[in-house]
Amino acid sequence: MKCCDTMDSETKREIIMEHYTNPLNRDTIDDPKYIKINSNSETCIDNLDIYVLFNNNIIEDIHFNGEACAISTSAASIMTRLLKNKTIKEVKELINEYKDMIETGKEYDRLEEALVYSDIYKQQNRKGCAIIPWLGIEKAIAEYEKAK
Amino acid sequence: MNREDFPILSNNLVYLDNGATTLKPKVVIDKITEYYSSYSANAHRGDYDISLKVDNEYEKTRDLVKKFINASSRKEIIFTSGTTESINMIAFGFFKDYLEENEEIIITKSEHASNVIPWFKIAKDNKLIIKYIDLDDNYEVTIDNLKKIITPKTRVISLAGITNVLGDLRPLKDIIKTAHENNILVVVDGAQYVPHTKVDVRALDIDFLAFSAHKMCGPTGVGILYGKENLLEKLAPHNYGGGMNESFDNLNEVYLKPLPTRLEAGTPNIAGVIGFGATIEYLNSIGLSNIRKYEHELGKYLFDNLSKIRHITIVNKKPSSIIAFNIDGIFSQDVAVYLNKYGICVRAGNHCAKILKDEVGVKNTVRVSLYFYNTKEEIDKIIDLLKDKNKILNEML
Ligand SMILES: Cc1ncc(COP(=O)(O)O)c(C=O)c1O
């Protein structure tokens, strides 16, 4: 999906709910080639497992599973699609932009569908939820780079 | 009842998270403010008027607590920072020495983390065995299931008087009788128990009891460790320092004060303890049996009305003033966020009872926990908001 100068809040809500009720890449991967990361937070009860397949500094595949709220489930779903086939360098930039958007509301075009969370900064109790899957990717990259 | 006593309730807050902590009545707030504004000296130190006043007020709370739970002596009432610290003192100060390799500790799968992890830790350190009483179909403890797992190696049973996820009241009288017939000591986690029903440590013959002031309209940072005097005499302090020693000259000559001071090293939470005195007087003025009766009715009203909603699955099998439930297909935290938009405070999560999921099959729930200042009108409000699943889906983000 290509978006979006500014999405109205109803569109954002619909996209989030669609990813929550029918998440992409939500399953458990039992393949040692994938790096598995558990991502959770102190302030919220979401608990996600993230599975990442790297090849030659590119993220080839991402899956996730776990018990989590609408925001973090949809954020994980959207993230799996957005980051697939991107280089680690690009992903690191996207992570920074995403984090900045969650904190400040600043919109970066490259975040595409993930821009549905550009209003989250107004909801203190939801920021953590939106960030959880992305922290998982950050950890997975660190592990991949350490192992190289 | 008594809503007008709580300043925080004047702005229509609907507070249904009393299992986590409770609201504070004005008399308690005022008592604490009075200490800080007119006699904020240290305890057990000064020879001047305001310090004497501190001593009097501080020790008056001890007397009030003693009477409140019907202990035999003031020596049996130790001020701590809360239930968690009390249980840790019991586990590490007493049982770590008392229990020998391969002896058994009995707990249940519906205990709060504070009544699990200290036992896990001493079990690991001393090579002890942890056993769980099987819960029945209502997730409750029965005497028969307890008897099934007692062996000659069993030395201690530690369990909540009332649990914090489902609010069930344990049959303590029978449990303790059975335990004592088998030379087993009983530790009662009173965090949810003491605030909600009349407790008589002597009638029940409780060996150790732990509870927190903040869960019974009192200040945070104050708790009680109750123990029978002969047991507390053997409890090793975890804090050494000022206030608890009689004299010290060198390494070999540190003499400790008698109970209860021996277990209260350092400057305590004076304001909190004094505020807790006012709390107990306040609860006494309402009457614990009135509180229990009122909550019981309210819990039934909540349970009956939640049961009527088809998309709600209640974990509890019967009414209680703590109810855990889920809306089918909606994560508990989303429900809590939705209710928050209407000024309603409920808790989502595992409620620090992480091993209970083995028994009930669900990890996270929405929890409503009531206290005496809650009303049927508040329950109507939440029922109304939960009835319409589409509304929740539309508004939860
Ligand atoms: C049953 C039970 N035990 C222990 C505790 C711990 O109490 P505190 O945090 O006051 O030490 C709680 C509090 O949530 C509880 O509900």
XYZ file of C-alpha atoms and ligand atoms in Angstrom:
561
model
C 0.000 0.000 0.000
C 1.208 3.444 -0.841
C 0.079 6.252 1.280
C -0.478 8.965 2.251
C -0.188 12.647 2.659
C -2.357 12.681 5.666
C -4.683 9.905 6.579
C -7.779 10.837 8.429
C -8.250 9.159 11.756
C -11.054 6.936 10.503
C -8.788 5.502 7.803
C -6.059 4.960 10.335
C -8.461 3.178 12.619
C -9.683 0.921 9.834
C -6.172 -0.054 8.816
C -5.198 -0.808 12.405
C -8.315 -2.891 12.990
C -7.779 -4.771 9.735
C -4.246 -5.710 10.766
C -5.448 -6.601 14.247
C -8.192 -8.930 13.092
C -6.233 -10.397 10.157
C -2.576 -9.974 10.964
C 0.066 -10.746 8.362
C 2.841 -13.230 9.086
C 1.454 -14.232 12.430
C 2.733 -17.696 13.192
C 5.454 -19.529 15.023
C 8.561 -20.363 13.024
C 10.515 -23.409 13.953
C 13.582 -22.954 11.791
C 17.051 -22.405 13.263
C 17.948 -20.066 10.407
C 15.597 -17.467 11.921
C 16.692 -15.347 14.868
C 14.004 -15.484 17.555
C 13.508 -12.524 19.877
C 11.006 -12.058 22.673
C 9.864 -8.484 23.003
C 7.813 -7.201 25.895
C 7.632 -4.130 28.046
C 7.491 -3.284 31.694
C 4.561 -0.984 31.377
C 2.273 -3.078 29.262
C 1.348 -6.721 29.106
C 2.043 -7.315 25.422
C 4.394 -10.172 24.815
C 5.565 -10.910 21.284
C 7.957 -13.395 19.766
C 9.582 -12.115 16.589
C 11.312 -14.322 14.034
C 13.715 -12.735 11.581
C 15.597 -14.286 8.676
C 18.688 -12.376 7.579
C 20.666 -12.973 4.452
C 23.639 -10.910 3.443
C 22.624 -7.841 5.460
C 19.086 -7.998 4.155
C 15.999 -8.938 6.122
C 14.470 -11.661 4.016
C 11.554 -12.627 6.182
C 9.794 -11.632 9.409
C 7.086 -13.394 11.393
C 5.648 -12.823 14.842
C 3.395 -14.476 17.372
C 2.149 -13.880 20.885
C -0.515 -12.302 23.052
C -0.847 -8.611 22.497
C -3.232 -5.699 22.211
C -4.666 -4.216 19.031
C -1.927 -1.625 18.724
C 1.065 -3.901 19.093
C -0.457 -6.742 17.086
C -1.254 -4.442 14.170
C 2.093 -2.664 14.497
C 3.858 -6.027 14.246
C 1.786 -7.009 11.239
C 2.476 -3.758 9.421
C 6.148 -3.942 10.329
C 6.601 -7.431 8.893
C 5.457 -6.178 5.517
C 7.298 -2.864 5.585
C 10.730 -4.166 6.539
C 10.843 -7.250 4.393
C 13.594 -7.196 1.742
C 15.155 -4.053 3.141
C 18.833 -3.753 4.023
C 19.913 -3.517 7.631
C 21.076 0.017 6.989
C 17.659 1.054 5.710
C 15.895 -0.741 8.538
C 17.979 1.051 11.137
C 16.989 4.374 9.615
C 13.363 3.348 9.555
C 13.511 2.280 13.198
C 14.792 5.719 14.158
C 12.139 7.455 12.125
C 9.430 5.249 13.546
C 10.566 5.901 17.109
C 10.640 9.615 16.450
C 7.114 9.504 15.012
C 5.840 7.612 18.065
C 7.399 10.168 20.396
C 6.678 13.373 18.516
C 4.106 12.657 15.819
C 6.471 13.703 13.024
C 5.540 11.889 9.806
C 8.171 10.295 7.548
C 6.914 9.200 4.111
C 9.123 6.132 4.109
C 7.114 4.671 6.975
C 4.226 4.194 4.545
C 1.491 2.164 6.215
C 3.114 2.529 9.635
C 2.064 6.185 9.471
C -1.240 5.012 10.907
C 0.457 5.430 14.290
C 1.333 9.080 13.815
C -1.215 10.106 16.445
C -0.077 7.649 19.088
C 2.213 10.208 20.694
C -0.940 11.747 22.159
C -1.735 8.538 24.043
C 0.894 7.948 26.688
C -0.493 4.513 27.562
C -0.240 3.264 23.953
C 3.215 4.412 22.915
C 4.862 1.379 24.455
C 2.513 -0.943 22.586
C 3.336 0.567 19.205
C 7.056 0.325 19.780
C 7.316 -3.258 21.040
C 7.616 -5.087 17.692
C 10.200 -2.588 16.473
C 12.325 -3.070 19.567
C 12.285 -6.750 18.713
C 13.743 -6.052 15.277
C 16.363 -3.809 16.810
C 17.417 -6.645 19.118
C 17.418 -9.151 16.255
C 19.729 -6.929 14.228
C 22.073 -6.594 17.190
C 22.208 -10.366 17.493
C 22.792 -10.848 13.791
C 25.610 -8.310 13.763
C 27.189 -9.793 16.859
C 27.182 -13.266 15.331
C 28.771 -12.146 12.086
C -20.997 3.410 51.211
C -19.073 6.374 52.681
C -18.164 7.860 49.322
C -18.163 11.356 50.740
C -15.150 10.456 52.899
C -12.914 10.220 49.806
C -11.788 13.526 48.239
C -10.691 11.762 45.040
C -14.230 10.542 44.393
C -15.603 14.079 44.206
C -14.746 14.208 40.487
C -16.703 11.141 39.383
C -13.779 8.806 39.080
C -14.933 5.193 38.783
C -12.205 3.288 40.560
C -12.462 -0.484 40.158
C -8.847 -1.491 40.724
C -8.928 -1.935 44.473
C -6.928 -5.142 44.276
C -3.973 -3.003 43.209
C -4.434 -0.290 45.796
C -7.277 1.577 47.462
C -8.329 5.197 47.735
C -7.571 7.269 50.815
C -10.185 8.900 53.023
C -9.728 12.473 54.183
C -9.141 11.453 57.809
C -6.055 9.507 56.756
C -4.742 12.257 54.496
C -5.279 14.797 57.273
C -3.528 12.664 59.844
C -0.451 12.401 57.613
C -0.502 16.112 56.826
C -0.796 16.890 60.519
C 2.345 14.868 61.253
C 4.325 16.661 58.573
C 2.999 20.088 59.440
C 3.009 20.048 63.208
C 5.189 17.368 64.834
C 7.522 15.896 62.219
C 10.203 14.592 64.579
C 11.858 11.180 64.612
C 10.604 8.286 66.703
C 12.281 6.674 69.728
C 14.882 9.429 69.932
C 14.047 12.754 71.439
C 13.392 14.029 74.897
C 11.291 16.882 73.635
C 7.552 17.223 73.287
C 7.028 16.702 69.591
C 9.212 13.631 69.578
C 7.249 12.186 72.466
C 4.099 12.840 70.519
C 5.576 10.900 67.586
C 6.358 7.973 69.873
C 2.858 7.998 71.270
C 1.164 8.123 67.912
C 3.497 5.542 66.379
C 2.987 3.071 69.192
C -0.725 3.770 69.251
C -0.901 2.373 65.718
C 0.778 -0.786 66.966
C -1.908 -1.141 69.613
C -4.635 -0.524 67.071
C -3.211 -3.176 64.741
C -2.869 -5.642 67.599
C -6.515 -5.193 68.474
C -7.620 -5.145 64.843
C -6.314 -8.657 64.195
C -6.648 -9.789 67.825
C -2.970 -10.536 68.420
C -1.863 -11.449 71.948
C 0.887 -8.932 72.336
C 2.313 -5.725 70.841
C 5.566 -7.627 70.396
C 3.893 -9.600 67.637
C 3.240 -6.543 65.456
C 6.202 -5.488 63.288
C 6.017 -2.502 60.951
C 7.392 -3.193 57.483
C 7.078 -1.526 54.099
C 4.313 -3.856 52.917
C 3.199 -7.418 52.326
C 6.133 -8.115 50.049
C 8.699 -7.133 52.639
C 6.812 -9.000 55.376
C 6.763 -12.256 53.408
C 10.419 -11.861 52.510
C 11.282 -11.386 56.184
C 9.302 -14.518 57.041
C 10.874 -16.602 54.284
C 14.487 -15.411 54.624
C 14.557 -14.493 58.318
C 12.791 -17.555 59.618
C 12.236 -20.389 57.167
C 15.628 -20.287 55.504
C 17.117 -21.464 58.810
C 14.163 -23.580 59.822
C 13.904 -25.769 56.711
C 16.338 -28.509 55.838
C 17.238 -30.128 52.551
C 14.344 -31.930 50.826
C 11.733 -30.541 53.173
C 8.584 -29.252 51.554
C 6.903 -25.885 51.169
C 3.277 -25.915 50.051
C 1.796 -23.017 48.065
C -0.891 -22.787 45.369
C -0.988 -21.767 41.716
C -3.127 -18.744 42.472
C -0.653 -16.927 44.673
C 0.663 -13.441 44.008
C 4.318 -13.255 42.923
C 5.210 -11.944 46.391
C 4.085 -15.231 47.890
C 5.821 -17.356 45.269
C 9.213 -15.984 44.382
C 10.639 -15.732 47.940
C 9.802 -19.433 48.382
C 11.315 -20.308 44.998
C 14.479 -18.540 46.063
C 14.923 -20.272 49.420
C 13.954 -23.572 47.794
C 16.745 -23.116 45.294
C 19.283 -22.030 47.897
C 18.460 -24.753 50.442
C 17.402 -27.563 48.077
C 13.822 -27.562 49.286
C 10.762 -28.792 47.446
C 7.804 -26.623 46.392
C 4.429 -28.342 46.096
C 1.093 -26.946 44.944
C -2.320 -27.714 46.356
C -4.531 -28.797 43.439
C -7.302 -26.297 42.854
C -10.830 -27.664 42.437
C -13.215 -26.910 39.564
C -13.905 -23.492 41.043
C -10.135 -22.807 41.269
C -10.420 -23.054 45.029
C -8.404 -24.781 47.727
C -10.086 -27.661 49.527
C -8.988 -29.484 52.631
C -9.086 -32.826 50.825
C -6.686 -31.594 48.172
C -4.409 -30.212 50.844
C -4.399 -33.499 52.750
C -3.439 -35.343 49.575
C -0.088 -33.609 49.289
C 1.002 -33.339 52.918
C 3.893 -35.648 53.780
C 6.089 -35.996 56.860
C 8.522 -33.680 55.049
C 6.017 -30.833 54.793
C 7.001 -27.987 57.123
C 5.165 -24.884 55.903
C 2.065 -23.867 53.961
C 1.932 -20.327 52.626
C -1.204 -19.044 50.988
C -3.371 -15.982 50.499
C -6.397 -15.643 52.783
C -8.215 -14.148 49.807
C -6.680 -14.384 46.325
C -6.040 -11.351 44.186
C -7.283 -12.704 40.867
C -10.572 -14.383 41.780
C -11.179 -13.111 45.301
C -11.916 -16.518 46.792
C -11.723 -16.828 50.574
C -9.668 -19.828 51.696
C -10.967 -22.157 54.425
C -8.190 -21.024 56.742
C -9.614 -22.478 59.918
C -9.562 -26.028 58.555
C -6.308 -25.542 56.689
C -4.520 -24.354 59.806
C -6.026 -27.088 61.974
C -4.884 -29.751 59.517
C -1.482 -28.129 59.227
C -0.920 -27.966 62.961
C -1.985 -31.596 63.415
C 0.893 -32.379 61.078
C 3.415 -30.012 62.670
C 3.259 -27.646 59.743
C 3.442 -23.871 60.146
C 1.075 -21.620 58.206
C 1.901 -18.267 56.620
C -1.103 -16.238 55.501
C -0.677 -13.607 52.786
C -3.253 -11.136 54.038
C -2.840 -8.463 51.343
C -6.386 -8.977 50.011
C -7.723 -10.655 53.122
C -7.241 -8.254 56.019
C -8.825 -5.289 54.144
C -12.011 -7.151 53.339
C -13.034 -9.308 56.268
C -12.656 -9.521 60.019
C -9.425 -11.358 60.859
C -8.733 -12.993 64.197
C -5.227 -14.432 64.287
C -5.824 -16.161 67.602
C -9.129 -17.789 66.723
C -7.576 -19.057 63.478
C -4.257 -19.830 65.154
C -2.297 -18.179 62.310
C 1.485 -18.504 62.676
C 2.527 -15.641 60.392
C 0.412 -12.993 58.665
C 1.514 -10.310 56.186
C -0.522 -7.360 54.921
C -0.275 -3.857 53.420
C -1.849 -0.617 54.650
C -2.356 0.738 51.129
C -4.844 -1.972 50.211
C -7.121 -0.958 53.080
C -7.401 2.809 52.575
C -4.071 3.451 54.264
C -0.812 4.991 53.060
C 1.652 3.302 50.719
C 4.927 2.044 52.129
C 3.527 0.576 55.339
C 2.834 -3.045 56.067
C 2.539 -5.452 58.943
C 4.378 -8.590 59.788
C 2.476 -10.520 62.410
C 4.039 -13.603 63.946
C 3.450 -15.590 67.090
C 5.901 -14.300 69.657
C 7.838 -17.558 70.022
C 8.339 -17.649 66.238
C 9.279 -13.994 65.870
C 11.863 -14.483 68.612
C 13.678 -16.771 66.182
C 13.305 -14.505 63.158
C 16.667 -13.030 62.195
C 16.623 -9.325 61.299
C 17.412 -8.491 57.690
C 18.325 -4.952 58.629
C 20.926 -4.171 61.252
C 21.561 -0.622 62.374
C 20.102 2.193 64.380
C 17.201 1.733 66.712
C 17.339 -2.033 66.928
C 20.512 -2.464 68.978
C 20.890 -2.239 72.721
C 24.607 -1.612 72.681
C 27.641 -2.374 70.596
C 31.325 -2.099 71.319
C 33.029 -4.380 68.921
C 32.456 -7.245 66.567
C 31.465 -9.678 69.232
C 29.364 -7.470 71.400
C 26.283 -6.303 69.583
C 23.240 -6.694 71.740
C 19.861 -6.428 70.122
C 16.732 -4.919 71.558
C 13.727 -7.096 72.254
C 10.741 -7.452 69.937
C 9.276 -5.616 68.158
C 12.058 -2.988 67.877
C 14.680 -5.611 67.021
C 13.025 -6.080 63.631
C 12.565 -2.378 62.856
C 16.039 -0.972 62.230
C 16.422 2.543 60.925
C 13.995 5.432 60.762
C 10.663 3.926 59.827
C 7.894 5.347 57.655
C 6.622 7.424 60.554
C 4.026 9.424 58.645
C 2.754 6.232 57.075
C 2.502 4.322 60.317
C 0.693 7.214 62.016
C -1.617 7.495 59.014
C -2.255 3.775 59.256
C -3.497 4.270 62.803
C -6.117 6.680 61.520
C -6.954 4.155 58.799
C -7.722 1.425 61.288
C -9.871 3.714 63.379
C -11.703 4.653 60.204
C -12.308 1.035 59.154
C -13.407 0.167 62.682
C -15.954 2.960 62.544
C -17.502 1.359 59.447
C -17.088 -2.205 60.686
C -15.361 -4.985 58.801
C -18.425 -7.198 58.818
C -20.460 -4.410 57.221
C -17.763 -4.005 54.582
C -17.778 -7.737 53.851
C -21.542 -7.880 53.616
C -21.800 -4.868 51.335
C -19.019 -6.065 49.039
C -20.601 -9.472 48.849
C -23.851 -7.987 47.564
C -22.034 -5.725 45.134
C -19.926 -8.626 43.862
C -23.024 -10.668 43.215
C -24.612 -7.781 41.334
C -21.509 -7.432 39.169
C -21.224 -11.161 38.528
C -24.905 -11.579 37.652
C -24.868 -8.680 35.243
C -21.611 -9.632 33.550
C -22.911 -13.194 33.180
C -25.809 -11.920 31.103
C -23.524 -10.521 28.414
C -22.941 -13.151 25.761
C -19.563 -11.956 24.486
C -18.076 -11.977 27.995
C -16.311 -14.991 29.464
C -15.893 -14.804 33.224
C -13.061 -16.770 34.788
C -14.741 -16.919 38.226
C -17.231 -19.729 38.661
C -19.155 -17.812 41.289
C -19.716 -14.287 42.542
C -16.874 -12.464 44.242
C -15.797 -8.905 44.849
C -12.901 -9.572 42.475
C -13.994 -10.683 39.010
C -11.682 -11.574 36.118
C -13.104 -11.764 32.606
C -12.458 -11.309 28.913
C -14.448 -9.953 26.008
C -14.310 -12.614 23.318
C -11.824 -11.623 20.652
C -10.591 -8.441 22.336
C -7.315 -8.273 24.218
C -7.756 -7.313 27.866
C -5.574 -4.245 27.629
C -7.707 -2.856 24.820
C -10.749 -3.201 27.064
C -8.973 -1.363 29.873
C -7.941 1.448 27.514
C -11.528 1.705 26.275
C -12.965 1.946 29.794
C -10.328 4.504 30.720
C -11.801 6.829 28.103
C -14.894 6.934 30.303
C -12.951 7.601 33.498
C -13.148 3.994 34.630
C -10.076 2.356 36.136
C -9.743 -1.413 35.728
C -6.688 -3.596 35.488
C -5.633 -5.738 32.532
C -2.985 -8.404 32.712
C -1.991 -11.426 34.719
C -2.322 -9.620 38.075
C 1.072 -10.869 39.256
C -0.285 -14.415 39.379
C 1.705 -15.737 36.459
C 1.367 -19.400 37.367
C -2.416 -19.289 37.567
C -2.625 -19.552 33.776
C -1.713 -23.228 34.137
C -5.022 -23.690 35.931
C -7.443 -21.370 34.194
C -5.985 -21.536 30.696
C -5.966 -17.788 30.087
C -2.968 -15.627 30.676
C -4.417 -12.146 30.647
C -7.775 -10.884 31.847
C -9.622 -7.717 32.719
C -10.013 -7.517 36.469
C -12.629 -5.559 38.381
C -11.933 -5.429 42.109
C -14.395 -3.734 44.420
C -14.247 -1.975 47.757
C -16.932 -0.569 49.996
C -17.039 2.841 48.326
C -18.058 1.337 44.990
C -21.724 1.407 44.052
C -24.310 -0.352 41.920
C -24.483 2.770 39.768
C -20.797 2.381 38.929
C -21.382 -1.246 38.017
C -24.330 -0.240 35.825
C -22.037 2.173 34.046
C -19.402 -0.426 33.227
C -22.006 -3.038 32.258
C -23.535 -0.528 29.903
C -20.178 0.142 28.271
C -19.317 -3.543 27.949
C -22.680 -4.645 26.585
C -22.082 -3.285 23.124
C -19.139 -5.066 21.515
C -19.189 -2.913 18.393
C -18.864 0.178 20.494
C -15.784 -1.314 22.149
C -14.256 -2.213 18.786
C -14.992 1.264 17.477
C -13.617 3.143 20.431
C -10.839 1.041 21.887
C -7.935 2.459 19.880
C -2.454 -11.429 47.301
C -1.365 -10.403 47.287
N -0.214 -10.661 47.911
C 0.792 -9.761 47.951
C 0.685 -8.543 47.339
C 1.836 -7.591 47.412
O 1.523 -6.479 48.184
P 2.479 -5.225 48.255
O 2.753 -4.825 46.855
O 1.692 -4.205 48.995
O 3.706 -5.641 48.982
C -0.486 -8.230 46.670
C -0.614 -6.930 45.975
O -0.970 -6.808 44.836
C -1.537 -9.175 46.646
O -2.684 -8.904 46.007
